[in-house]
PDB file of C-alpha atoms in Angstrom:
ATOM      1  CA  UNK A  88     -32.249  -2.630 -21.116  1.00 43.00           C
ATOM      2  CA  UNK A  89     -32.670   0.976 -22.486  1.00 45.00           C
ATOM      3  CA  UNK A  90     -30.713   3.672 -20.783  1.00 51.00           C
ATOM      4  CA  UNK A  91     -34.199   5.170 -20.001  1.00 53.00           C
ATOM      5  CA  UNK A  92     -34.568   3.163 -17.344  1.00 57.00           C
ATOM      6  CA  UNK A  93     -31.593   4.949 -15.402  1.00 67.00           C
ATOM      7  CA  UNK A  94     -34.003   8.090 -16.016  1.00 88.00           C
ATOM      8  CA  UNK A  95     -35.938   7.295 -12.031  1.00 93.00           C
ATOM      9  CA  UNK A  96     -32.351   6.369 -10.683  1.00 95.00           C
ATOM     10  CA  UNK A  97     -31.224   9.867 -11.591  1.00 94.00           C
ATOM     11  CA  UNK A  98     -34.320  11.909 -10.546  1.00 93.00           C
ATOM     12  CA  UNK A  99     -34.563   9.955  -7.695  1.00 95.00           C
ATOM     13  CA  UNK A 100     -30.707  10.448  -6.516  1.00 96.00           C
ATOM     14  CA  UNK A 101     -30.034   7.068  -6.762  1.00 96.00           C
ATOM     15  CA  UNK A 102     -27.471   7.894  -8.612  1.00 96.00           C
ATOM     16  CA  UNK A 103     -25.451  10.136  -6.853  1.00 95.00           C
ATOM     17  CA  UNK A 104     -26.062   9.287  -3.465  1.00 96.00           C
ATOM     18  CA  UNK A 105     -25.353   5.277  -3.878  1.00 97.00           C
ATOM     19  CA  UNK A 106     -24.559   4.437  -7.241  1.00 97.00           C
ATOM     20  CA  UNK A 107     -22.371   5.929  -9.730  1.00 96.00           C
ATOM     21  CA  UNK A 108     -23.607   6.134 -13.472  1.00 95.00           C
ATOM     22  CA  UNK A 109     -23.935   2.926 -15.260  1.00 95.00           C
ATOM     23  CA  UNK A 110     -24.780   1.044 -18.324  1.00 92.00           C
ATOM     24  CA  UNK A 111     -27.299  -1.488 -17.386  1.00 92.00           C
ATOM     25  CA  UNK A 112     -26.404  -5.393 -18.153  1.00 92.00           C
ATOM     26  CA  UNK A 113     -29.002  -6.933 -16.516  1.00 93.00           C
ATOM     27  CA  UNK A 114     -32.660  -7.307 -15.650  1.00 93.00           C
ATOM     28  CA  UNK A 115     -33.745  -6.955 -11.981  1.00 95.00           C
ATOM     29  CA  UNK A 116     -37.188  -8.226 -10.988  1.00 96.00           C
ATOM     30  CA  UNK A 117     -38.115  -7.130  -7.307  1.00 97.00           C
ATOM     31  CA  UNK A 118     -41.681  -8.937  -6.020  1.00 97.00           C
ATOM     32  CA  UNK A 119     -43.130  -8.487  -2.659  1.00 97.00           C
ATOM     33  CA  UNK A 120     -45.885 -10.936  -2.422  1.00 92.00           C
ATOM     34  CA  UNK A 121     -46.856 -11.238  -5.762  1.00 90.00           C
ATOM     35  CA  UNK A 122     -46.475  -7.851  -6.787  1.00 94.00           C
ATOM     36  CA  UNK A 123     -43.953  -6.674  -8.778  1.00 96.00           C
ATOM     37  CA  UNK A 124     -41.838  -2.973  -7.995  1.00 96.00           C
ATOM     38  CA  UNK A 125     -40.953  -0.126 -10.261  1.00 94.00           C
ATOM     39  CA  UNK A 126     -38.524   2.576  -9.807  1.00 95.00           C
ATOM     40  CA  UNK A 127     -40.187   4.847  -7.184  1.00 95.00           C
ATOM     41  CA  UNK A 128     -43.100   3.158  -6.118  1.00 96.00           C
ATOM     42  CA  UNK A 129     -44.857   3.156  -2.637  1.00 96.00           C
ATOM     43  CA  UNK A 130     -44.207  -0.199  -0.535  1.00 96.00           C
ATOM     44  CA  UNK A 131     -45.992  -0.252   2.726  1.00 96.00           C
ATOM     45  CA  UNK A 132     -43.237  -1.523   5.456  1.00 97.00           C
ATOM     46  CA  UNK A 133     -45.813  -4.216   6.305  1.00 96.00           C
ATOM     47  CA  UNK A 134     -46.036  -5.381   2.355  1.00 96.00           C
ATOM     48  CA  UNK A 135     -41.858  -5.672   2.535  1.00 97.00           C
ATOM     49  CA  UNK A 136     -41.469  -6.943   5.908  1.00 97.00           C
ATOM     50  CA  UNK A 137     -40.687 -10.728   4.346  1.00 97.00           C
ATOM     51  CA  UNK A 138     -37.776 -11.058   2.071  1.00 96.00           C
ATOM     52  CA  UNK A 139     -38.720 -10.437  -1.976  1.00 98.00           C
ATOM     53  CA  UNK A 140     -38.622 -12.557  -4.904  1.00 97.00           C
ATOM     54  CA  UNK A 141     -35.461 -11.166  -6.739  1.00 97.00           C
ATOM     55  CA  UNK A 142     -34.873 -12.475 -10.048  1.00 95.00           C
ATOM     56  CA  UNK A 143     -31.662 -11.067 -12.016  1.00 94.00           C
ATOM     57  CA  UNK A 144     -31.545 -12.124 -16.074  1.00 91.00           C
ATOM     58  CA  UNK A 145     -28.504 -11.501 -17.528  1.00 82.00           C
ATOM     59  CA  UNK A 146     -26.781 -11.186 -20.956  1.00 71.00           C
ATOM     60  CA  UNK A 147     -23.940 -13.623 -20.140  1.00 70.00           C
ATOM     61  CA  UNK A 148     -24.582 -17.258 -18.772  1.00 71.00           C
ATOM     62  CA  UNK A 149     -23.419 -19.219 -16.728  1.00 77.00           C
ATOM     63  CA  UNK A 150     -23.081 -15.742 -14.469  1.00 90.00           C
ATOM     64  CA  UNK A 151     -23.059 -14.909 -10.746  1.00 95.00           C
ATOM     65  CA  UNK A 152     -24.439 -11.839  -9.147  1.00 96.00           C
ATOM     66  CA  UNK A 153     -24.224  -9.664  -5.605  1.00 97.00           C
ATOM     67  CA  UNK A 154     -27.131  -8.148  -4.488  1.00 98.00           C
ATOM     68  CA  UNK A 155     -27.052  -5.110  -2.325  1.00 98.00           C
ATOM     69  CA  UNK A 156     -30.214  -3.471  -0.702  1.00 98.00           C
ATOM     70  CA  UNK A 157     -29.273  -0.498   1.321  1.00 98.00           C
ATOM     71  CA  UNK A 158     -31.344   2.716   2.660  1.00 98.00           C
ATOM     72  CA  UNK A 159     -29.400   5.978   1.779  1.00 98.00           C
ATOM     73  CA  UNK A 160     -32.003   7.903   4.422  1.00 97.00           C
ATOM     74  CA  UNK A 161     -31.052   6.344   7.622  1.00 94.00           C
ATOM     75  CA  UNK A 162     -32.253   7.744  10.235  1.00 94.00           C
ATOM     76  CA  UNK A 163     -33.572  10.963   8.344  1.00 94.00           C
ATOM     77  CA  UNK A 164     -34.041  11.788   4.649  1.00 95.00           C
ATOM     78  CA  UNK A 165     -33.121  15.545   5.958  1.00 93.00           C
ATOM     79  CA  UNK A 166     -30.080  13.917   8.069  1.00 94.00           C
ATOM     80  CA  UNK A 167     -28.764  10.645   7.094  1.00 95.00           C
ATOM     81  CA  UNK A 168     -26.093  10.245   9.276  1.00 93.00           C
ATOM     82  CA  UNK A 169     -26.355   6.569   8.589  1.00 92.00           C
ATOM     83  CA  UNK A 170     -26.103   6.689   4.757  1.00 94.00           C
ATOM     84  CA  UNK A 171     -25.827   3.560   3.958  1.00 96.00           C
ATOM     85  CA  UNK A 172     -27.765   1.439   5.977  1.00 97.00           C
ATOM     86  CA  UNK A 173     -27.471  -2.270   4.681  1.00 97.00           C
ATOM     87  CA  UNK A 174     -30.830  -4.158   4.316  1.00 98.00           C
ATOM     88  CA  UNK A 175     -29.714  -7.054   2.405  1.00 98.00           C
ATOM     89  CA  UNK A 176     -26.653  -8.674   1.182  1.00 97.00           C
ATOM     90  CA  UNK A 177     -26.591 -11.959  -1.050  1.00 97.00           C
ATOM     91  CA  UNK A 178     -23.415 -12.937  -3.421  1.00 96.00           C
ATOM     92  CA  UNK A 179     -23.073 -16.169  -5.547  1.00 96.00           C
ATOM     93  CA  UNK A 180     -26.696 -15.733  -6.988  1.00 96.00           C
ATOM     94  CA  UNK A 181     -26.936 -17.773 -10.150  1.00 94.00           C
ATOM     95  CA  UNK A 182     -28.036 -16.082 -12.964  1.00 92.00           C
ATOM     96  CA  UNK A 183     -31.738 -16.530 -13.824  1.00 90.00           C
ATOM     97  CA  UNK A 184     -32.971 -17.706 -10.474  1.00 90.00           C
ATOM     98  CA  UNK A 185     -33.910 -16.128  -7.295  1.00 93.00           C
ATOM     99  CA  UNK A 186     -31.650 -14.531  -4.836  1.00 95.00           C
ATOM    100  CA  UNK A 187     -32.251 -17.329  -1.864  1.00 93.00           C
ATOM    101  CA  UNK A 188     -29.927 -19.302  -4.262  1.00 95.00           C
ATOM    102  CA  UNK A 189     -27.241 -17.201  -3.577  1.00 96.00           C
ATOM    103  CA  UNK A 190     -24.906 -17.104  -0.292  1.00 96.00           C
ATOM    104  CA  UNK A 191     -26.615 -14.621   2.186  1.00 95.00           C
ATOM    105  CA  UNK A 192     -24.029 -12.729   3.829  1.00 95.00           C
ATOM    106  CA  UNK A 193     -26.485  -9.831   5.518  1.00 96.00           C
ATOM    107  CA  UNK A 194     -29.591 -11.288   6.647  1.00 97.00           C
ATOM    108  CA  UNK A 195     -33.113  -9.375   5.065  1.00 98.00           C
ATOM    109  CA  UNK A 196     -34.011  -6.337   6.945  1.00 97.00           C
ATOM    110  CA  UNK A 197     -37.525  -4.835   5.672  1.00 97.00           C
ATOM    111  CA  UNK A 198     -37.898  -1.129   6.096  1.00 97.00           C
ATOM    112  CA  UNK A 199     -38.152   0.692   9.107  1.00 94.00           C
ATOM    113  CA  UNK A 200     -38.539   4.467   8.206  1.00 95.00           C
ATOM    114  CA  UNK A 201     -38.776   6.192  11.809  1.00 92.00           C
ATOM    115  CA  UNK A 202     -39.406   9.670  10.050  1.00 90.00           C
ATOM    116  CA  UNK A 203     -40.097  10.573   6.543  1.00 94.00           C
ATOM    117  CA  UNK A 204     -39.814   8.912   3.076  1.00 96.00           C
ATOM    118  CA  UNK A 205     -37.239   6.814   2.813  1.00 98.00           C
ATOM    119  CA  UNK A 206     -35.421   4.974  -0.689  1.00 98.00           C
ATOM    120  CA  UNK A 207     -34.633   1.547  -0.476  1.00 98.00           C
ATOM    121  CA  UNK A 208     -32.218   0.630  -3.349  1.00 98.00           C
ATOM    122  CA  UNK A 209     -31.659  -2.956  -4.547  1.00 98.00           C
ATOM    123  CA  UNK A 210     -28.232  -2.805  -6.414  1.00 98.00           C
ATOM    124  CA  UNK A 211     -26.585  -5.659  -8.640  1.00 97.00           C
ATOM    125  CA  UNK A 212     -23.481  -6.132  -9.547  1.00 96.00           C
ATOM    126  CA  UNK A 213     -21.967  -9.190 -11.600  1.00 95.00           C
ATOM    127  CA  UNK A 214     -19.102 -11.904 -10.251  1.00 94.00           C
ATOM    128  CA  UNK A 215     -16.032 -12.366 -12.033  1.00 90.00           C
ATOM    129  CA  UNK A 216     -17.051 -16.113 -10.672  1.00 89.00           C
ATOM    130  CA  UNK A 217     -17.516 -17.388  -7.544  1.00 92.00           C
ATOM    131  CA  UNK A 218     -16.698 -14.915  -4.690  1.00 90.00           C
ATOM    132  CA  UNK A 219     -17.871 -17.799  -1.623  1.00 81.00           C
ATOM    133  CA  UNK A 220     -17.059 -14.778   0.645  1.00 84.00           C
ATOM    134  CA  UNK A 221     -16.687 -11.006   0.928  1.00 86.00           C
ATOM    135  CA  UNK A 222     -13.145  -9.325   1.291  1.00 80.00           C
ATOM    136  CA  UNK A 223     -14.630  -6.878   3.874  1.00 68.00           C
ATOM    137  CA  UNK A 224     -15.843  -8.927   7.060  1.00 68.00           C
ATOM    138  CA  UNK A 225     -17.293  -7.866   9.264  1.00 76.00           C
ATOM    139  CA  UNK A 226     -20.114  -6.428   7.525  1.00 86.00           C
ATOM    140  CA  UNK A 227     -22.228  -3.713   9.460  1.00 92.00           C
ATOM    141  CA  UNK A 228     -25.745  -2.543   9.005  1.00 95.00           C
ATOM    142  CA  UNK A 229     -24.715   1.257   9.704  1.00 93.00           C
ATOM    143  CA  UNK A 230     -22.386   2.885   6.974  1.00 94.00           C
ATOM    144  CA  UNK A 231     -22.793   0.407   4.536  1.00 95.00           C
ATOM    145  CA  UNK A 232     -20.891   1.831   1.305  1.00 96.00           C
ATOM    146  CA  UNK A 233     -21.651   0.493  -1.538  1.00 97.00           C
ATOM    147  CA  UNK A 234     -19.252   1.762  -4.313  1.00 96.00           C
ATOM    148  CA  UNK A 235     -16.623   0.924  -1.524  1.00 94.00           C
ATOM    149  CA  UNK A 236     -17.687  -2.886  -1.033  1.00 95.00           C
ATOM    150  CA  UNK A 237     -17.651  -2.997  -5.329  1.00 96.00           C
ATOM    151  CA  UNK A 238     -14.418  -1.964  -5.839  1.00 94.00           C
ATOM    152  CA  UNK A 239     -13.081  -4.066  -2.232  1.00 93.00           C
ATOM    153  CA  UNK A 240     -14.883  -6.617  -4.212  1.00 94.00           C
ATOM    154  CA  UNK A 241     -13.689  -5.739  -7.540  1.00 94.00           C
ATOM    155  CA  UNK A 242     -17.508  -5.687  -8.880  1.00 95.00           C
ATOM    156  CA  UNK A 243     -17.259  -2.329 -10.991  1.00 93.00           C
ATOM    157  CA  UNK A 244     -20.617  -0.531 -11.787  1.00 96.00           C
ATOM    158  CA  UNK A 245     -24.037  -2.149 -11.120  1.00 97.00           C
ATOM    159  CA  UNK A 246     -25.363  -4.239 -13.781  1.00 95.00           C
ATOM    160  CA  UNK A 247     -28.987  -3.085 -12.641  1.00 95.00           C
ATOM    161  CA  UNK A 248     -30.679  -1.590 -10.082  1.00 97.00           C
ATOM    162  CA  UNK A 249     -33.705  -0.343  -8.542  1.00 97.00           C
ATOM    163  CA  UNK A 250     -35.569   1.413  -5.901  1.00 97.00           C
ATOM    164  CA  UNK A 251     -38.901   1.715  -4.167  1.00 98.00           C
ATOM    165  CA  UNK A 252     -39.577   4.584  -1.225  1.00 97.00           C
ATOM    166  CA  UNK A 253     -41.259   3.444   2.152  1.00 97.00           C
ATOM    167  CA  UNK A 254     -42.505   5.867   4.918  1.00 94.00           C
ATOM    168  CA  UNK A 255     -44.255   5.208   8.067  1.00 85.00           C
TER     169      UNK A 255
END
C-alpha cells in the first residue's frame, strides 16, 4: 500500500488524534451492505447501523489481526470529552477473512452522532500470534485509547486503517 493513502488519515486528524504515523502493512476493506468505504466518506447512521464486512489482506500469512473502531468526537467534534469512544473491538481475526472470524471482545456499536460530524476510525493492528484475550479487562466504551491498548497489547503501529464521518 502506497504511503499516499495515509494522505486522508493526516488531513483528516486521524493521525494525531488516534493514531500515530505509520507505514501501512496491510489492506483494510470496510463494506456496509454492499458498499465499499473510502477515507472520508459520508455513511448515513442508518447504512452502518449492522456490523460491516471487514476484510484485512496482509503481507505475512498465516497472520492474526485486532481491529479497533473508535469515535474520536464523542459527544462533540468541538468538545470530545469522550475521545475515544470504542465502537468495535475484535482480536484473533485470521488473515484474509472477515472480522466475525475473529474473537469479539467489544460488541458492534453503529454511530450515534448526537451533534455534528463525527469520524469513525477502523484501526488494525497485527498479532504477534494468538492473543485469546486482552491484557486490559474491563474494556469500556468511554475513553477508549487506542495507542494505550497497542502498546498494553504490545501491537505497535497500525498495519492499516481507515475512516468514514457520520452526522445526524
Amino acid at each position: 500500500m502506497p504511503r499516499a493513502a495515509l494522505d486522508p488519515l493526516v488531513v483528516g486528524k486521524v493521525i494525531g488524534d488516534v493514531l500515530d504515523m505509520f507505514v501501512p502493512a496491510a489492506e483494510l476493506a470496510v463494506h456496509y451492505g454492499g458498499e465499499e468505504i473510502g477515507n472520508g466518506s459520508e455513511v448515513k447512521p442508518s447504512s452502518a447501523a449492522q456490523r460491516p464486512k471487514v476484510q484485512i489482506k496482509g503481507a505475512i500469512s498465516p497472520s492474526y489481526y485486532t481491529l479497533v473502531m473508535v469515535d474520536p468526537d464523542a459527544p462533540s467534534p468541538g468538545e470530545p470529552t469522550l475521545r475515544e469512544w470504542l465502537h468495535w473491538l475484535v482480536i484473533d481475526i485470521p488473515e484474509g477473512s472477515d472480522a466475525t472470524e475473529g474473537k469479539e471482545i467489544m460488541e458492534y456499536m453503529g454511530p450515534k452522532p448526537p451533534a455534528g460530524v463525527h469520524r469513525y476510525v477502523f484501526a488494525v493492528f497485527q498479532q504477534h500470534g494468538l492473543m485469546e484475550t486482552v491484557k486490559r479487562k474491563p474494556v469500556e466504551r468511554q475513553l477508549f485509547d487506542t495507542r494505550q491498548f497497542a502498546r498494553e497489547n504490545d501491537l505497535g503501529l497500525p498495519a492499516a486503517a481507515l475512516y468514514f464521518k457520520s452526522h445526524k
